[in-house]
Every structure is written in C-alpha cells, then in structure tokens.
Amino acid sequence: MSKSVLLLPGDGIGQEIMAEAVKVLDWLGTQGMCDLKFREALLGGCAYDQVGTPLPEETVTRALESDAVLLGAVGGVQWESLDYAVRPERGLLGIRKAMDVYCNLRPAQVFPQLADASTLKPEVVSGIDIMVVRELSSDIYFGQPRGVSTLPDGRQVGINTLYYTTDEIERVARRAFGIARLRQKRLCSVDKANVLEATELWRNVVTAIGQAEFPDVALSHMYVDNAAMQLIRNPRQFDVMLTTNMFGDILSDEASMLTGSIGMLPSASLGDRGALYEPIHGSAPDIAGKGIANPLAMILSVAMMFRYTLGQSDVAARIERAVQRVLDAGLRTADIMQPGKEKVGTAAMGSAVVAALGE
Ligand code: IPM
Ligand code: MG
C-alpha cells in the first residue's frame, strides 16, 4: 500500500535541496523501489509571506495525515525583526509540537572521505559514530510561564521555564535505550542534575527505566558542561547520548562539527505516529538561490525516512552507499571542497547521487 509523504521545502536553500531529494525519490519510484504519494505545503518565512503565519493550519492537517514529513529548512534575515509569535522558527517548533515528535535522532558520523575536514585532529575524530538522542517536545522550549514582562518598579524581567514530566522523560528514554540496544549498548544520559531539579528528575527517571527495562544497556550519566568538554577531548567514548531539548540543541551542533561538515548530517524526529525528517543545518540565506548548497544532508534524511518510517533499510543503505560513491568519485560542494577535488553545484551533486543509486 502506498504511503504518503508531505514535502515542506521551507526557506533559503530549503527549496534547492528539496528538489534534489525529490530527484532521488522519483528515481526510486520509477525503479519500483518505493510506492509513495507526495503533497507539498508551506512552512516558515515563505508561509508567513503568503498567508501571514509561519505554520498554516492546512500544513498541520496535511502533516498529521501523512506517514512522514520531509522538511528543508526555515528562517532568513528578512524575518528576524518579526514578533516571536510569527517568526519562521515558531513554525518549525509548532509542527514538531503538533506532530508530537519527541525523539530527535542526530547521528554524527565521520565520512572517511572527509575526515580531514574537521577542525580537530584526524586521530581524535576518525571512526566516531555517535547518535545524539534529543528530547524534542518539552523543556525550556515549551515550558510555561514564559515571556518578558515589566516589574512594578519598572524593570523588565525575562522568564523561560525548564519543564519535564516523568512520562515525557520515560518515552524518550525508552527510545534511546532501544536504539543503544541495536548499537554498542552504551547510553550516556546528559543533564545538569547538580544544579537543576528538573534534570535531577530526568536522571532518576532514566535510571529507573534502564534498571527495569534495559539492564543489558550500560547506562552512564554526565553533566552537560563535562559532556561538552568530553565531546572535544575524546568523542569516541560515546555511543548513544540522550539529553534534553535545550542541551541536545547545543550538543548536536557541537557533535556535528566533529565530523567537519554540518552540511552532511541528517536527522529524524520520531513520535508515536508520524515522523519528520530534516537536515540539521539551517536555511543558509547567504548562499540561497545560488545553486551551490550541499544537498547531501537532505538526501541522507530521505535515507533515514526509509529506515525509520518505511521499514526499508535496504533502500536506506542504497542511498547511503550512493552518497559514499559520489564522495569517492571526488565530487564536492563548496562547503566540503578539498584540494584536488571536483567542485559541483547542488543540482549536479543530486544528479550524481541518482546516477550512483543504480550502480
Ligand atoms: C535545530 C534548530 C532549531 C532548534 C531552531 C531553528 C528553532 O537550532 O533544529 O537545532 O533550536 O531546535
Ligand atoms: Mg540547533
């Protein structure tokens, strides 16, 4: 039976990289390797410009009707002065919340072809394979109260609330333990339990789930400041890192740069029903429209969709192999360009992946 996929290209380079993902999907379709129905909708700054809100109701409805959502990127300088309530980022947070995708997988893997692209020494980063599991539906991103108000004495006060309930911690912890079980069976939970009570609860709940349901997975705990340091000092010590929404936002950017190329890394945001797939890089307004953006993170997000939503790991592996092949052939977009390699644009890179899919 055919599955439905909603495409949300979004802003900036989102349009360009989505076009390359669609090329890959079209090829797979013509080969009979998938049976997908596509729809498209607006999200982010383009939605604000066209209909006055970054998250139109129609987009939410379509997302909830779909088996998976593929998202390019949102945001851009022209929307930065807007009120928080209608900024493109609010559209992204809104769709994550509406779909209740609470488990965000951000793999940080070094592509051997790009090992010397990292700012860290190759002997520190070579062979790293970390899965950051970021809670995505709660925490200070959504906690109430929030906002800026004025005190009786005229000073302004800004408030955001770090908020977690036991069930929110349990459900993401279960996912993370399950993923660790299929890997090296090591899970490091990152918190700030020495200072923040809400994350002491986090630590206790993760420990209880581990003891009761996943005794075969080795669980460790780390304070977030130490984790940030250890990621740079000795990243190979990590297998799966489980953490809160805010800490995961920060640590996943850090982990991505161990690989040298944020333009290469995909992500999956999973809920109990739907799932959202997007590259972890942003909309890169500075290079939007120039045809030079790297489409590989978007294409690798498509691979994650085949693995986690469509149950077709063989197709996921085929896409990943095709990406390896174009890197082996020496093709590079500007962001990953190295001496002696062939610089190509967005469309040429996408076409090369499609050609390699059939090999
Ligand atoms: C991310 C981004 C978003 C986040 C922004 C754009 C709202 O940084 O996906 O990591 O903070 O979650
Ligand atoms: Mg981020």
Coordinates of C-alpha atoms and ligand atoms in Angstrom, one line a residue:
M1 CA 0.0 0.0 0.0
S2 CA 1.3 3.4 -0.9
K3 CA 2.5 5.7 1.9
S4 CA 2.1 9.5 1.9
V5 CA 4.9 12.0 2.3
L6 CA 4.5 15.7 2.9
L7 CA 7.2 17.9 1.5
L8 CA 7.9 21.2 3.3
P9 CA 10.8 22.8 1.4
G10 CA 10.6 26.0 3.6
D11 CA 13.0 28.9 3.1
G12 CA 16.5 29.7 1.8
I13 CA 18.3 26.7 0.5
G14 CA 15.4 24.5 1.5
Q15 CA 13.8 24.8 -1.9
E16 CA 17.0 23.8 -3.7
I17 CA 18.0 20.9 -1.6
M18 CA 14.4 19.5 -1.6
A19 CA 14.5 19.4 -5.4
E20 CA 17.4 17.0 -5.2
A21 CA 15.7 14.8 -2.6
V22 CA 12.7 14.6 -4.9
K23 CA 15.1 13.6 -7.8
V24 CA 16.2 10.7 -5.6
L25 CA 12.6 9.7 -4.6
D26 CA 11.5 9.9 -8.3
W27 CA 14.3 7.6 -9.4
L28 CA 13.4 5.1 -6.6
G29 CA 9.8 5.3 -7.6
T30 CA 10.5 4.6 -11.3
Q31 CA 12.6 1.6 -10.3
G32 CA 9.7 0.2 -8.2
M33 CA 11.7 0.5 -5.0
C34 CA 9.1 2.6 -3.3
D35 CA 5.4 3.5 -3.6
L36 CA 4.9 7.0 -2.2
K37 CA 2.4 9.8 -2.7
F38 CA 3.6 13.3 -2.3
R39 CA 2.0 16.5 -1.3
E40 CA 3.6 19.9 -0.6
A41 CA 2.8 22.6 1.9
L42 CA 4.1 25.9 3.3
L43 CA 6.2 26.3 6.5
G44 CA 8.3 29.1 7.8
G45 CA 9.0 32.5 6.3
C46 CA 7.5 31.6 2.9
A47 CA 4.3 30.7 4.7
Y48 CA 4.3 34.0 6.6
D49 CA 4.8 35.9 3.4
Q50 CA 2.0 34.1 1.6
V51 CA -0.6 33.6 4.3
G52 CA 0.5 35.6 7.3
T53 CA 1.5 32.7 9.6
P54 CA 4.7 30.5 9.7
L55 CA 2.5 27.4 10.4
P56 CA -0.7 27.4 8.4
E57 CA -3.5 25.2 9.7
E58 CA -3.5 23.3 6.3
T59 CA 0.1 22.4 6.8
V60 CA -0.6 20.9 10.2
T61 CA -3.6 19.0 8.9
R62 CA -1.6 17.6 6.0
A63 CA 1.3 16.7 8.3
L64 CA -1.0 14.7 10.6
E65 CA -2.4 12.9 7.6
S66 CA 1.0 11.9 6.3
D67 CA 3.2 8.9 7.2
A68 CA 6.2 11.1 7.1
V69 CA 7.2 14.7 6.6
L70 CA 10.3 15.9 4.8
L71 CA 11.5 19.3 5.7
G72 CA 14.2 21.5 4.1
A73 CA 14.9 24.4 6.4
V74 CA 13.2 27.6 7.7
G75 CA 14.3 31.1 8.5
G76 CA 16.1 34.1 7.0
V77 CA 17.3 37.6 7.8
Q78 CA 14.2 39.2 6.3
W79 CA 12.0 37.7 9.1
E80 CA 14.3 38.3 12.0
S81 CA 12.7 41.5 13.2
L82 CA 9.2 40.0 13.3
D83 CA 7.4 39.3 16.5
Y84 CA 8.4 35.9 18.1
A85 CA 4.9 34.5 17.5
V86 CA 5.2 34.7 13.7
R87 CA 8.9 34.0 13.2
P88 CA 9.8 31.1 10.9
E89 CA 11.4 29.2 13.8
R90 CA 8.0 29.3 15.5
G91 CA 6.6 27.4 12.5
L92 CA 9.2 24.7 13.0
L93 CA 8.6 24.3 16.7
G94 CA 4.9 24.4 16.1
I95 CA 5.0 21.5 13.6
R96 CA 7.2 19.4 15.9
K97 CA 4.7 20.0 18.7
A98 CA 1.6 19.4 16.6
M99 CA 3.1 16.1 15.4
D100 CA 4.3 15.3 18.9
V101 CA 7.7 14.1 17.5
Y102 CA 9.5 13.9 20.8
C103 CA 12.6 11.8 19.9
N104 CA 15.1 13.6 17.7
L105 CA 17.9 11.4 16.3
R106 CA 21.0 13.3 15.2
P107 CA 23.7 10.9 14.1
A108 CA 27.3 12.3 14.0
Q109 CA 29.4 10.1 11.8
V110 CA 32.6 10.9 10.1
F111 CA 32.7 10.2 6.4
P112 CA 36.2 8.8 5.9
Q113 CA 36.5 10.8 2.6
L114 CA 36.0 14.0 4.7
A115 CA 38.0 13.1 7.8
D116 CA 40.5 15.9 7.4
A117 CA 37.7 18.5 7.1
S118 CA 37.2 18.6 10.8
T119 CA 39.0 21.3 12.8
L120 CA 40.0 18.5 15.3
K121 CA 43.0 16.2 14.6
P122 CA 42.0 13.2 12.4
E123 CA 43.2 10.8 15.1
V124 CA 40.6 12.3 17.5
V125 CA 37.7 12.2 15.2
S126 CA 38.3 9.3 12.8
G127 CA 35.8 6.5 13.3
I128 CA 33.4 8.4 15.6
D129 CA 29.8 7.2 15.4
I130 CA 27.6 9.0 17.9
M131 CA 23.9 9.0 18.0
V132 CA 22.6 12.1 19.8
V133 CA 19.0 11.5 21.0
R134 CA 17.5 14.9 21.8
E135 CA 14.1 15.2 23.5
L136 CA 12.2 17.5 21.2
S137 CA 8.7 18.2 22.7
S138 CA 9.3 19.8 26.1
D139 CA 11.8 21.6 28.2
I140 CA 12.5 25.3 28.2
Y141 CA 11.5 25.4 24.6
F142 CA 7.8 25.0 25.5
G143 CA 7.6 25.4 29.3
Q144 CA 5.2 27.9 30.9
P145 CA 5.5 30.6 32.2
R146 CA 7.5 32.3 29.5
G147 CA 7.9 35.8 28.1
V148 CA 9.1 39.3 29.0
S149 CA 7.1 41.5 31.4
T150 CA 7.6 44.6 33.5
L151 CA 8.0 44.5 37.2
P152 CA 6.2 47.1 39.5
D153 CA 9.5 49.0 39.8
G154 CA 9.7 49.4 36.0
R155 CA 12.5 46.8 35.4
Q156 CA 11.8 44.2 32.7
V157 CA 12.1 40.6 33.5
G158 CA 12.5 37.7 31.0
I159 CA 11.3 34.2 32.0
N160 CA 11.5 30.8 30.4
T161 CA 10.7 27.6 32.3
L162 CA 12.6 24.3 32.2
Y163 CA 9.8 21.8 32.4
Y164 CA 9.7 18.0 32.3
T165 CA 7.1 15.4 33.4
T166 CA 8.0 11.8 34.1
D167 CA 6.1 10.5 31.1
E168 CA 7.9 12.9 28.8
I169 CA 11.3 11.6 30.1
E170 CA 10.2 8.0 30.0
R171 CA 9.1 7.9 26.4
V172 CA 12.2 9.4 25.0
A173 CA 14.4 7.3 27.4
R174 CA 12.8 4.1 26.1
R175 CA 13.5 5.1 22.5
A176 CA 17.1 5.9 23.3
F177 CA 17.7 2.6 25.2
G178 CA 16.1 0.8 22.3
I179 CA 18.5 2.4 19.9
A180 CA 21.5 1.7 22.1
R181 CA 20.5 -1.9 22.2
L182 CA 20.9 -2.1 18.4
R183 CA 24.3 -0.4 18.6
Q184 CA 27.1 -0.8 21.1
K185 CA 24.7 -1.0 24.1
R186 CA 26.1 2.1 25.7
L187 CA 23.9 5.1 26.7
C188 CA 25.2 8.3 28.2
S189 CA 22.4 10.5 29.7
V190 CA 23.4 14.2 29.9
D191 CA 21.9 16.5 32.4
K192 CA 22.7 19.2 34.9
A193 CA 21.4 17.4 38.0
N194 CA 23.9 19.1 40.3
V195 CA 22.0 22.4 39.8
L196 CA 18.7 21.9 38.1
E197 CA 16.0 19.9 39.9
A198 CA 14.1 19.2 36.7
T199 CA 17.1 17.4 35.4
E200 CA 17.7 15.6 38.6
L201 CA 14.2 14.1 37.9
W202 CA 15.5 13.4 34.4
R203 CA 18.4 11.4 35.8
N204 CA 16.2 9.5 38.2
V205 CA 13.7 8.5 35.6
V206 CA 16.3 7.5 33.0
T207 CA 18.0 5.4 35.7
A208 CA 14.7 3.7 36.7
I209 CA 13.8 2.8 33.0
G210 CA 17.3 1.4 32.5
Q211 CA 17.2 -0.8 35.6
A212 CA 13.7 -2.0 34.9
E213 CA 13.6 -2.5 31.2
F214 CA 17.1 -2.3 29.7
P215 CA 19.5 -4.0 32.1
D216 CA 21.7 -5.1 29.2
V217 CA 22.5 -1.5 28.2
A218 CA 25.3 0.2 30.1
L219 CA 24.0 3.5 31.4
S220 CA 26.2 6.4 32.4
H221 CA 25.4 10.0 33.4
M222 CA 27.3 13.1 32.6
Y223 CA 26.8 16.8 33.5
V224 CA 26.3 18.8 30.3
D225 CA 29.4 21.0 30.8
N226 CA 31.6 18.0 31.1
A227 CA 29.8 16.4 28.1
A228 CA 30.6 19.4 26.0
M229 CA 34.2 19.1 27.0
Q230 CA 34.4 15.3 26.6
L231 CA 33.0 15.6 23.1
I232 CA 36.0 17.6 22.1
R233 CA 38.5 15.7 24.2
N234 CA 37.6 12.1 23.4
P235 CA 34.5 11.8 21.2
R236 CA 35.0 8.1 20.5
Q237 CA 33.9 7.3 24.1
F238 CA 30.3 8.0 23.1
D239 CA 27.8 5.6 21.5
V240 CA 24.3 7.0 22.2
M241 CA 23.9 10.3 24.0
L242 CA 20.5 11.0 25.4
T243 CA 19.6 14.5 26.5
T244 CA 17.1 17.3 27.0
N245 CA 15.7 19.6 24.2
M246 CA 18.0 22.5 25.1
F247 CA 21.2 20.6 25.8
G248 CA 20.6 18.5 22.7
D249 CA 20.3 21.5 20.6
I250 CA 23.7 22.7 21.7
L251 CA 25.5 19.3 21.9
S252 CA 24.2 18.1 18.5
D253 CA 25.7 21.2 16.8
E254 CA 29.0 20.5 18.6
A255 CA 28.9 16.8 17.6
S256 CA 28.2 17.7 14.0
M257 CA 31.4 19.8 13.7
L258 CA 33.4 16.8 14.9
T259 CA 32.5 15.4 11.5
G260 CA 33.8 18.5 9.8
S261 CA 30.7 19.2 7.8
I262 CA 27.3 20.2 9.1
G263 CA 26.1 20.1 5.5
M264 CA 26.3 16.3 5.6
L265 CA 24.2 15.4 8.6
P266 CA 20.6 14.3 8.5
S267 CA 18.1 14.0 11.4
A268 CA 14.9 12.1 12.2
S269 CA 12.2 13.3 14.6
L270 CA 10.0 10.5 15.7
G271 CA 6.7 10.3 17.5
D272 CA 4.4 7.5 18.2
R273 CA 2.5 8.1 14.9
G274 CA 4.2 10.5 12.5
A275 CA 7.8 11.4 11.8
L276 CA 9.7 14.4 10.5
Y277 CA 13.0 14.3 8.6
E278 CA 15.2 17.2 8.1
P279 CA 18.9 18.1 7.6
I280 CA 20.4 19.6 10.8
H281 CA 21.8 22.6 9.0
G282 CA 19.7 25.7 8.6
S283 CA 18.4 27.7 5.6
A284 CA 21.8 29.4 4.8
P285 CA 20.3 32.6 3.5
D286 CA 23.8 33.8 2.4
I287 CA 24.0 31.2 -0.3
A288 CA 20.3 30.7 -1.1
G289 CA 19.4 30.8 -4.8
K290 CA 23.0 30.4 -5.9
G291 CA 22.7 26.7 -6.7
I292 CA 25.8 25.9 -4.6
A293 CA 24.2 24.4 -1.4
N294 CA 25.1 20.8 -0.3
P295 CA 22.0 18.6 -0.8
L296 CA 23.6 15.5 0.9
A297 CA 22.2 16.1 4.4
M298 CA 18.7 16.4 2.8
I299 CA 19.3 13.2 0.7
L300 CA 20.6 11.4 3.8
S301 CA 17.4 12.5 5.7
V302 CA 15.5 10.7 3.0
A303 CA 17.6 7.6 3.8
M304 CA 16.6 7.9 7.4
M305 CA 12.9 8.1 6.4
F306 CA 13.3 4.8 4.6
R307 CA 14.9 3.2 7.6
Y308 CA 12.7 4.6 10.4
T309 CA 9.2 5.1 8.8
L310 CA 9.0 3.0 5.7
G311 CA 10.8 0.0 7.1
Q312 CA 13.0 -0.3 4.0
S313 CA 16.6 -0.4 5.4
D314 CA 17.8 -1.8 2.1
V315 CA 16.7 1.4 0.3
A316 CA 18.2 3.5 3.1
A317 CA 21.5 1.6 2.7
R318 CA 21.4 2.1 -1.1
I319 CA 21.1 5.8 -0.7
E320 CA 23.9 6.0 1.8
R321 CA 26.1 3.9 -0.5
A322 CA 25.3 6.2 -3.4
V323 CA 26.4 9.2 -1.3
Q324 CA 29.7 7.4 -0.4
R325 CA 30.3 6.7 -4.1
V326 CA 30.0 10.3 -5.2
L327 CA 32.4 11.3 -2.4
D328 CA 34.7 8.6 -3.5
A329 CA 34.5 9.9 -7.1
G330 CA 35.8 13.2 -5.8
L331 CA 32.7 15.3 -6.1
R332 CA 32.4 18.1 -3.6
T333 CA 30.0 21.1 -3.0
A334 CA 31.7 24.3 -1.9
D335 CA 31.2 23.7 1.9
I336 CA 33.2 20.4 1.8
M337 CA 35.6 21.3 -1.0
Q338 CA 39.1 19.9 -0.7
P339 CA 42.2 20.4 -2.8
G340 CA 42.3 18.3 -5.9
K341 CA 38.6 17.5 -5.8
E342 CA 35.9 18.5 -8.3
K343 CA 33.6 21.3 -7.2
V344 CA 30.0 20.9 -8.2
G345 CA 26.7 22.7 -7.5
T346 CA 23.5 21.5 -5.8
A347 CA 21.8 20.0 -8.9
A348 CA 25.0 18.3 -10.2
M349 CA 25.5 16.7 -6.8
G350 CA 21.9 15.5 -6.7
S351 CA 22.2 14.0 -10.2
A352 CA 25.4 12.3 -9.3
V353 CA 23.7 10.6 -6.4
V354 CA 20.9 9.5 -8.6
A355 CA 23.4 8.1 -11.1
A356 CA 25.2 6.2 -8.3
L357 CA 21.9 4.8 -7.0
G358 CA 21.8 2.4 -9.9
E359 CA 25.3 1.2 -9.6
Ligands
IPM1 C1 17.6 22.9 15.5 C2 17.5 24.4 15.4 C3 16.1 24.8 15.9 C4 16.1 24.4 17.4 C5 15.7 26.3 15.8 C6 15.9 26.7 14.3 C7 14.4 26.6 16.3 O1 18.5 25.1 16.0 O2 16.8 22.2 14.9 O3 18.6 22.5 16.1 O4 16.5 25.2 18.3 O5 15.6 23.3 17.7
MG2 MG 20.0 23.8 16.7

